[in-house]
Tab-separated table of C-alpha atoms and ligand atoms in Angstrom:
chain	number	residue	atom	x	y	z
T	1	MET	CA	74.740	96.793	129.481
T	2	ALA	CA	75.968	98.136	126.284
T	3	LEU	CA	79.915	97.542	125.857
T	4	ASP	CA	80.890	101.573	125.863
T	5	THR	CA	78.687	101.047	129.194
T	6	TYR	CA	81.499	99.125	130.778
T	7	LYS	CA	84.078	100.580	133.490
T	8	SER	CA	86.491	98.020	134.757
T	9	VAL	CA	87.153	94.855	132.900
T	10	VAL	CA	89.911	92.860	134.316
T	11	ALA	CA	91.680	90.070	132.343
T	12	LEU	CA	94.364	87.685	133.772
T	13	ALA	CA	97.209	86.956	131.260
T	14	GLY	CA	100.173	84.849	130.762
T	15	GLY	CA	102.282	85.192	127.661
T	16	VAL	CA	101.267	85.357	123.900
T	17	GLY	CA	97.677	83.739	123.606
T	18	GLY	CA	96.277	85.898	126.627
T	19	ALA	CA	98.057	88.855	125.025
T	20	LYS	CA	96.061	88.520	122.150
T	21	LEU	CA	92.692	88.488	123.764
T	22	ALA	CA	93.526	91.285	125.980
T	23	ASP	CA	94.275	93.028	122.894
T	24	GLY	CA	90.678	92.198	121.551
T	25	LEU	CA	89.008	93.018	124.541
T	26	ALA	CA	91.340	96.388	124.492
T	27	ARG	CA	89.863	97.126	120.895
T	28	LEU	CA	86.112	96.835	122.062
T	29	LEU	CA	86.127	98.280	125.562
T	30	PRO	CA	86.219	102.335	126.156
T	31	PRO	CA	89.757	103.283	126.443
T	32	GLY	CA	91.029	102.498	129.885
T	33	ALA	CA	88.122	100.175	130.567
T	34	LEU	CA	90.658	97.108	130.677
T	35	THR	CA	92.873	96.425	133.132
T	36	VAL	CA	95.412	93.146	132.688
T	37	ILE	CA	96.941	91.108	135.716
T	38	VAL	CA	100.161	89.605	134.419
T	39	ASN	CA	101.580	86.618	135.388
T	40	THR	CA	105.269	87.291	136.757
T	41	GLY	CA	106.064	84.065	137.769
T	42	ASP	CA	108.315	83.430	134.425
T	43	ASP	CA	110.369	86.483	135.293
T	44	PHE	CA	113.793	86.188	136.047
T	45	ARG	CA	117.575	87.734	135.877
T	46	HIS	CA	119.577	87.161	132.754
T	47	TYR	CA	122.915	88.777	131.797
T	48	GLY	CA	121.836	90.754	135.098
T	49	LEU	CA	118.597	92.283	133.411
T	50	ALA	CA	115.235	92.134	134.754
T	51	ILE	CA	113.166	90.225	132.565
T	52	SER	CA	109.337	90.180	132.440
T	53	PRO	CA	108.378	87.964	129.453
T	54	ASP	CA	104.948	88.056	130.366
T	55	LEU	CA	104.574	91.411	130.893
T	56	ASP	CA	106.277	92.710	127.846
T	57	THR	CA	104.486	90.257	125.492
T	58	VAL	CA	101.322	91.890	126.963
T	59	MET	CA	102.975	95.078	126.493
T	60	TYR	CA	104.277	94.927	122.860
T	61	THR	CA	100.822	93.045	121.710
T	62	LEU	CA	98.588	96.183	122.902
T	63	GLY	CA	101.430	98.363	122.184
T	64	GLY	CA	100.830	96.970	118.495
T	65	VAL	CA	104.624	96.438	118.281
T	66	ALA	CA	105.039	92.515	119.010
T	67	ASN	CA	106.923	90.336	116.477
T	68	ILE	CA	103.629	88.685	115.390
T	69	VAL	CA	105.387	85.365	114.231
T	70	ASN	CA	106.809	84.373	117.430
T	71	GLY	CA	103.844	86.141	119.523
T	72	TRP	CA	106.432	87.565	121.852
T	73	GLY	CA	109.511	90.362	121.163
T	74	LEU	CA	109.383	93.484	118.885
T	75	GLU	CA	108.481	93.425	115.375
T	76	GLY	CA	111.224	93.967	113.413
T	77	ASP	CA	114.041	93.247	116.070
T	78	SER	CA	117.210	91.958	115.314
T	79	GLN	CA	119.546	90.015	117.389
T	80	GLN	CA	123.157	91.234	117.136
T	81	MET	CA	124.076	91.097	121.121
T	82	LEU	CA	123.153	87.789	121.055
T	83	GLY	CA	125.665	87.142	117.978
T	84	MET	CA	128.507	88.766	119.917
T	85	MET	CA	127.713	86.660	122.964
T	86	ARG	CA	127.930	83.540	121.002
T	87	GLN	CA	131.545	84.846	119.701
T	88	TYR	CA	132.256	84.795	123.257
T	89	GLY	CA	131.694	81.167	123.583
T	90	ASP	CA	128.142	81.655	125.562
T	91	ASP	CA	125.454	79.791	124.436
T	92	ALA	CA	122.910	82.452	124.192
T	93	TRP	CA	119.942	80.331	124.618
T	94	PHE	CA	117.378	83.188	125.352
T	95	GLY	CA	116.260	85.209	122.524
T	96	LEU	CA	117.112	88.541	123.530
T	97	GLY	CA	116.623	90.706	120.542
T	98	ASP	CA	118.566	94.270	120.341
T	99	LYS	CA	115.777	96.504	120.840
T	100	ASP	CA	114.007	94.576	123.522
T	101	LEU	CA	117.543	94.952	125.586
T	102	ALA	CA	116.226	98.528	125.807
T	103	THR	CA	112.879	98.073	128.076
T	104	HIS	CA	114.899	95.260	130.403
T	105	LEU	CA	117.833	98.110	130.514
T	106	LEU	CA	115.090	100.605	131.887
T	107	ARG	CA	113.465	98.125	133.740
T	108	THR	CA	116.442	97.054	135.567
T	109	GLN	CA	117.582	100.371	136.108
T	110	TRP	CA	114.313	101.676	137.686
T	111	LEU	CA	113.866	98.596	140.217
T	112	GLU	CA	117.324	99.218	141.020
T	113	GLU	CA	116.006	102.770	142.281
T	114	ASP	CA	113.479	101.141	143.883
T	115	ILE	CA	110.745	102.096	141.656
T	116	THR	CA	107.954	99.553	141.719
T	117	LEU	CA	107.811	96.600	138.819
T	118	THR	CA	103.748	98.384	138.726
T	119	GLU	CA	105.398	102.010	138.051
T	120	VAL	CA	108.153	100.703	135.587
T	121	THR	CA	105.191	98.586	133.511
T	122	GLN	CA	103.206	101.719	133.874
T	123	ARG	CA	106.151	104.120	132.275
T	124	LEU	CA	107.011	101.323	129.534
T	125	SER	CA	103.146	101.040	128.821
T	126	LYS	CA	102.595	105.091	128.449
T	127	ALA	CA	105.610	105.396	126.291
T	128	LEU	CA	103.990	103.199	124.002
T	129	GLY	CA	100.527	104.657	123.991
T	130	ILE	CA	98.766	101.842	125.874
T	131	GLN	CA	95.624	102.944	127.225
T	132	SER	CA	94.657	99.953	128.994
T	133	ARG	CA	96.438	99.108	132.468
T	134	ILE	CA	98.928	96.550	132.486
T	135	LEU	CA	99.551	95.341	136.157
T	136	PRO	CA	102.208	92.628	137.252
T	137	MET	CA	100.581	89.950	139.774
T	138	SER	CA	103.196	91.333	142.221
T	139	ASP	CA	105.839	93.660	142.940
T	140	ASN	CA	107.618	91.159	144.943
T	141	SER	CA	109.664	88.182	142.724
T	142	ILE	CA	107.955	85.123	143.176
T	143	PRO	CA	109.738	82.607	140.519
T	144	THR	CA	107.795	79.449	139.463
T	145	VAL	CA	110.218	76.332	139.722
T	146	ILE	CA	109.430	73.203	137.719
T	147	ASN	CA	110.647	69.689	139.402
T	148	THR	CA	111.461	67.644	136.293
T	149	ALA	CA	112.287	63.967	135.856
T	150	GLU	CA	115.344	64.775	133.575
T	151	TYR	CA	117.125	67.936	135.778
T	152	GLY	CA	115.619	68.324	139.142
T	153	GLU	CA	114.058	71.711	139.613
T	154	LEU	CA	113.667	74.101	136.877
T	155	THR	CA	113.249	78.346	136.514
T	156	PHE	CA	110.481	78.537	134.139
T	157	GLN	CA	112.471	79.780	131.525
T	158	GLU	CA	115.056	77.300	131.622
T	159	TYR	CA	111.942	74.460	131.493
T	160	PHE	CA	110.223	76.477	128.711
T	161	VAL	CA	112.733	77.889	126.390
T	162	ARG	CA	116.358	76.464	127.391
T	163	TYR	CA	114.642	73.062	127.203
T	164	ARG	CA	112.013	73.725	125.033
T	165	TRP	CA	109.841	72.442	127.358
T	166	GLN	CA	110.650	68.984	126.594
T	167	PRO	CA	112.001	67.709	130.253
T	168	THR	CA	108.933	65.605	132.120
T	169	VAL	CA	107.409	67.184	134.542
T	170	ALA	CA	107.426	65.253	137.953
T	171	PRO	CA	106.042	65.646	140.958
T	172	ILE	CA	108.881	65.599	144.129
T	173	VAL	CA	108.634	62.760	146.779
T	174	ILE	CA	109.670	62.703	150.056
T	175	ARG	CA	109.191	59.684	152.231
T	176	GLY	CA	106.610	58.702	150.239
T	177	GLU	CA	104.768	61.811	150.075
T	178	SER	CA	104.435	63.329	146.712
T	179	THR	CA	104.076	66.920	146.124
T	180	SER	CA	103.252	69.212	143.111
T	181	PRO	CA	106.132	69.535	140.247
T	182	ILE	CA	105.063	73.319	139.832
T	183	MET	CA	106.159	75.366	142.947
T	184	TYR	CA	106.787	79.350	143.911
T	185	ASP	CA	109.618	80.550	145.187
T	186	GLY	CA	108.200	82.993	148.106
T	187	GLU	CA	104.842	84.054	149.098
T	188	ALA	CA	103.403	86.369	146.095
T	189	ILE	CA	101.271	89.809	147.421
T	190	MET	CA	99.262	90.845	144.904
T	191	THR	CA	99.474	94.765	145.004
T	192	ASP	CA	96.686	97.331	145.953
T	193	GLU	CA	96.408	98.611	142.406
T	194	GLY	CA	95.332	94.373	141.137
T	195	VAL	CA	93.377	94.149	144.739
T	196	SER	CA	91.248	97.277	143.768
T	197	ALA	CA	90.815	96.599	140.194
T	198	LEU	CA	89.317	93.088	140.985
T	199	GLN	CA	87.115	94.713	143.652
T	200	ASN	CA	85.806	97.459	141.350
T	201	ALA	CA	85.336	94.896	138.440
T	202	ASP	CA	82.429	94.400	136.015
T	203	LEU	CA	83.634	91.422	134.796
T	204	ILE	CA	86.776	89.124	135.042
T	205	VAL	CA	87.828	86.873	132.155
T	206	PHE	CA	90.925	84.315	132.591
T	207	CYS	CA	92.373	84.347	129.075
T	208	PRO	CA	93.519	81.048	127.037
T	209	SER	CA	96.864	80.842	129.062
T	210	ASN	CA	97.947	77.719	130.575
T	211	PRO	CA	95.813	77.419	133.748
T	212	MET	CA	98.663	76.163	135.588
T	213	LEU	CA	101.386	77.969	134.623
T	214	SER	CA	100.436	81.308	134.092
T	215	ILE	CA	97.062	81.695	135.701
T	216	ASP	CA	97.640	79.731	138.428
T	217	PRO	CA	100.603	81.559	139.883
T	218	ILE	CA	98.157	85.115	139.290
T	219	LEU	CA	95.514	82.961	141.229
T	220	ASN	CA	98.352	82.360	144.010
T	221	ALA	CA	98.922	86.094	145.062
T	222	GLU	CA	97.353	86.613	147.987
T	223	PRO	CA	94.327	87.351	147.921
T	224	CYS	CA	93.677	86.682	144.406
T	225	ARG	CA	91.972	83.574	144.743
T	226	ASP	CA	89.537	84.683	147.607
T	227	LEU	CA	88.769	88.087	145.824
T	228	ILE	CA	87.251	85.865	142.776
T	229	GLU	CA	85.980	83.033	144.632
T	230	ASN	CA	83.887	85.690	146.804
T	231	ARG	CA	83.309	87.698	143.726
T	232	SER	CA	79.426	89.355	142.953
T	233	VAL	CA	80.550	89.561	139.211
T	234	PRO	CA	81.002	87.026	136.013
T	235	CYS	CA	83.949	85.406	135.325
T	236	VAL	CA	84.863	83.447	132.369
T	237	ALA	CA	87.675	81.303	131.259
T	238	VAL	CA	88.849	80.950	127.729
T	239	SER	CA	90.293	77.426	127.390
T	240	PRO	CA	93.707	76.965	126.110
T	241	LEU	CA	92.872	73.663	124.134
T	242	ILE	CA	91.675	72.948	121.027
T	243	GLY	CA	90.423	69.256	120.337
T	244	GLY	CA	92.482	68.124	123.479
T	245	GLN	CA	95.791	69.755	121.783
T	246	ALA	CA	97.332	72.938	123.067
T	247	VAL	CA	97.256	76.144	121.057
T	248	LYS	CA	100.703	77.006	121.539
T	249	GLY	CA	102.951	75.562	124.737
T	250	PRO	CA	103.251	73.129	127.184
T	251	ALA	CA	99.564	73.027	128.278
T	252	ALA	CA	98.674	69.596	126.687
T	253	LYS	CA	101.954	67.734	127.314
T	254	LEU	CA	101.823	69.605	131.065
T	255	MET	CA	98.097	68.331	131.747
T	256	LYS	CA	99.021	64.795	130.387
T	257	GLU	CA	102.250	64.556	132.775
T	258	LEU	CA	100.097	65.730	135.624
T	259	GLY	CA	97.639	63.162	134.943
T	260	MET	CA	94.760	65.515	133.950
T	261	GLU	CA	92.479	64.322	130.840
T	262	VAL	CA	93.470	66.668	128.328
T	263	SER	CA	90.269	68.355	127.328
T	264	SER	CA	88.198	71.735	127.472
T	265	ASN	CA	86.096	70.005	130.061
T	266	SER	CA	89.216	69.360	132.759
T	267	ILE	CA	89.698	72.865	132.191
T	268	ALA	CA	86.823	73.760	133.556
T	269	HIS	CA	87.224	71.464	135.724
T	270	TYR	CA	90.210	72.952	136.955
T	271	TYR	CA	88.300	76.145	137.643
T	272	GLU	CA	85.354	75.128	139.488
T	273	GLY	CA	84.503	77.611	142.083
T	274	LEU	CA	86.331	79.998	140.154
T	275	ILE	CA	84.306	80.970	136.930
T	276	ASP	CA	80.724	80.824	135.997
T	277	GLY	CA	81.528	80.026	132.170
T	278	ILE	CA	83.849	78.823	129.897
T	279	VAL	CA	84.402	79.654	126.276
T	280	VAL	CA	85.561	76.495	124.508
T	281	ASP	CA	85.969	75.741	120.856
T	282	ARG	CA	83.061	74.651	118.661
T	283	ALA	CA	84.053	70.910	118.699
T	284	ASP	CA	84.992	70.503	122.199
T	285	GLN	CA	82.060	69.546	124.726
T	286	VAL	CA	82.103	70.415	128.392
T	287	ASP	CA	79.864	67.904	130.720
T	288	ALA	CA	76.210	69.036	130.971
T	289	ASP	CA	75.502	68.365	133.741
T	290	ARG	CA	78.283	71.679	135.507
T	291	ALA	CA	76.568	74.145	136.456
T	292	LEU	CA	78.662	76.396	134.193
T	293	LYS	CA	77.753	78.157	131.279
T	294	VAL	CA	79.423	77.436	128.039
T	295	LEU	CA	80.356	79.282	124.997
T	296	PRO	CA	81.240	77.311	122.114
T	297	ALA	CA	82.984	79.665	119.837
T	298	ASP	CA	85.980	79.700	117.251
T	299	ILE	CA	88.897	80.557	120.008
T	300	LEU	CA	91.539	80.477	117.273
T	301	MET	CA	93.004	83.566	117.119
T	302	ARG	CA	94.704	83.750	113.498
T	303	ASN	CA	94.550	87.578	113.321
T	304	VAL	CA	93.635	90.748	115.198
T	305	GLU	CA	90.311	90.549	113.608
T	306	ASP	CA	89.999	87.325	115.583
T	307	ARG	CA	91.220	89.445	118.687
T	308	ALA	CA	88.242	91.379	118.522
T	309	ARG	CA	85.819	89.019	116.886
T	310	LEU	CA	86.347	86.558	120.052
T	311	ALA	CA	86.607	89.247	122.655
T	312	GLY	CA	83.312	91.353	121.213
T	313	GLU	CA	81.554	87.484	121.754
T	314	ILE	CA	82.932	87.314	125.198
T	315	LEU	CA	81.492	90.224	125.957
T	316	GLU	CA	77.992	90.148	124.472
T	317	TRP	CA	77.871	86.802	126.191
T	318	MET	CA	78.601	87.787	129.616
T	319	THR	CA	76.612	91.110	129.249
T	320	SER	CA	73.329	88.972	128.272
T	321	TRP	CA	73.476	87.324	132.025
T	322	THR	CA	73.542	90.658	133.704
T	323	ARG	CA	70.967	92.306	131.628
X	401	LIG	N1	110.267	82.124	124.154
X	401	LIG	C1	110.817	81.392	123.571
X	401	LIG	O1	110.014	80.502	122.988
X	401	LIG	N2	112.623	81.363	123.093
X	401	LIG	C2	112.751	82.675	123.314
X	401	LIG	O2	114.067	82.391	122.582
X	401	LIG	C3	112.049	83.932	124.097
X	401	LIG	C4	112.792	84.663	124.395
X	401	LIG	C5	112.279	86.012	124.872
X	401	LIG	C6	112.566	87.134	124.952
X	401	LIG	C7	111.941	88.031	125.927
X	401	LIG	C8	110.893	87.969	125.954
X	401	LIG	O3	109.816	89.061	126.604
X	401	LIG	C9	110.136	86.983	125.695
X	401	LIG	C10	110.736	85.908	125.101
X	401	LIG	N3	109.981	84.794	125.171
X	401	LIG	C11	110.688	83.484	124.050
X	401	LIG	C12	108.711	84.231	125.228
X	401	LIG	C13	108.789	84.031	126.701
X	401	LIG	O4	109.688	83.263	127.425
X	401	LIG	C14	107.487	82.509	127.006
X	401	LIG	O5	106.605	82.389	125.724
X	401	LIG	C15	107.109	82.529	128.227
X	401	LIG	O6	107.555	83.306	129.245
X	401	LIG	C16	105.823	81.991	128.299
X	401	LIG	O7	104.486	82.836	128.371
């Protein structure tokens, strides 16, 4: 199968790392062939605005307007509104840009008019000239909640941005029974669009996003995990770790706190039953006894060329199995 014959490739993605690989895939695949199903467990209300950080990161990246230094937010944005907030005594801990506000204002208004998050995202993406489909994992809100030793339960953005993922993630212990520190406030149901994208996919790719904080919430949206476990097409994951270190964010720290070995091998194990192959950094090893295909590659995406190069290597590797 040549790359230009792919009709439907589905990528599961969180924020910055996921968005970069999704952008690489979008650059190589025929227009409209890529669907990115994005984590919305990070979504929250702030100053009354509906904010969907991962959807926006994917949207801005695919639209070519993302801030390349941060990976999130808009290129050339300013923070005058936040400056004024601080003057009023607000601690303004979430870095909302002035131009970025337009996205949140419109999203909030449209959601209040009962337009679904799927439709809102489509309108915004279309206006940015994006040909790939960006889908929220669900149209209902299912915030990820994280239990920490220092502050108890935190919403995702409090944990990630306000406290810069420094609090220790700790299980909740009730009468000697310990439960996962990562919880979902509600039951996520996938959208019809997400279900049909997975059912019609030629290939599925888990982007190098945090497995516990970004990919798991998507898998948790019914019936995502089931659809992927019972798929008939290849599915691979790209490790978010290089040499036991997270490329960005709390993956390595979190894995340690969850009692996991911090390695790409451990990521492979985490996704067992869901993937046929894993893409890891050349320096990383995956147990040979696992019935899992392994593609060693340079997985660090420093620039746009790297995104397309990595996406190309993954697509050609997966294509070689179906030939
Ligand atoms: N991440 C930060 O580390 N600090 C910020 O102040 C921040 C602001 C922000 C504003 C809009 C947006 O769409 C994303 C923003 N992010 C910020 C990124 C985001 O919160 C995280 O990267 C994701 O939630 C984790 O995937």
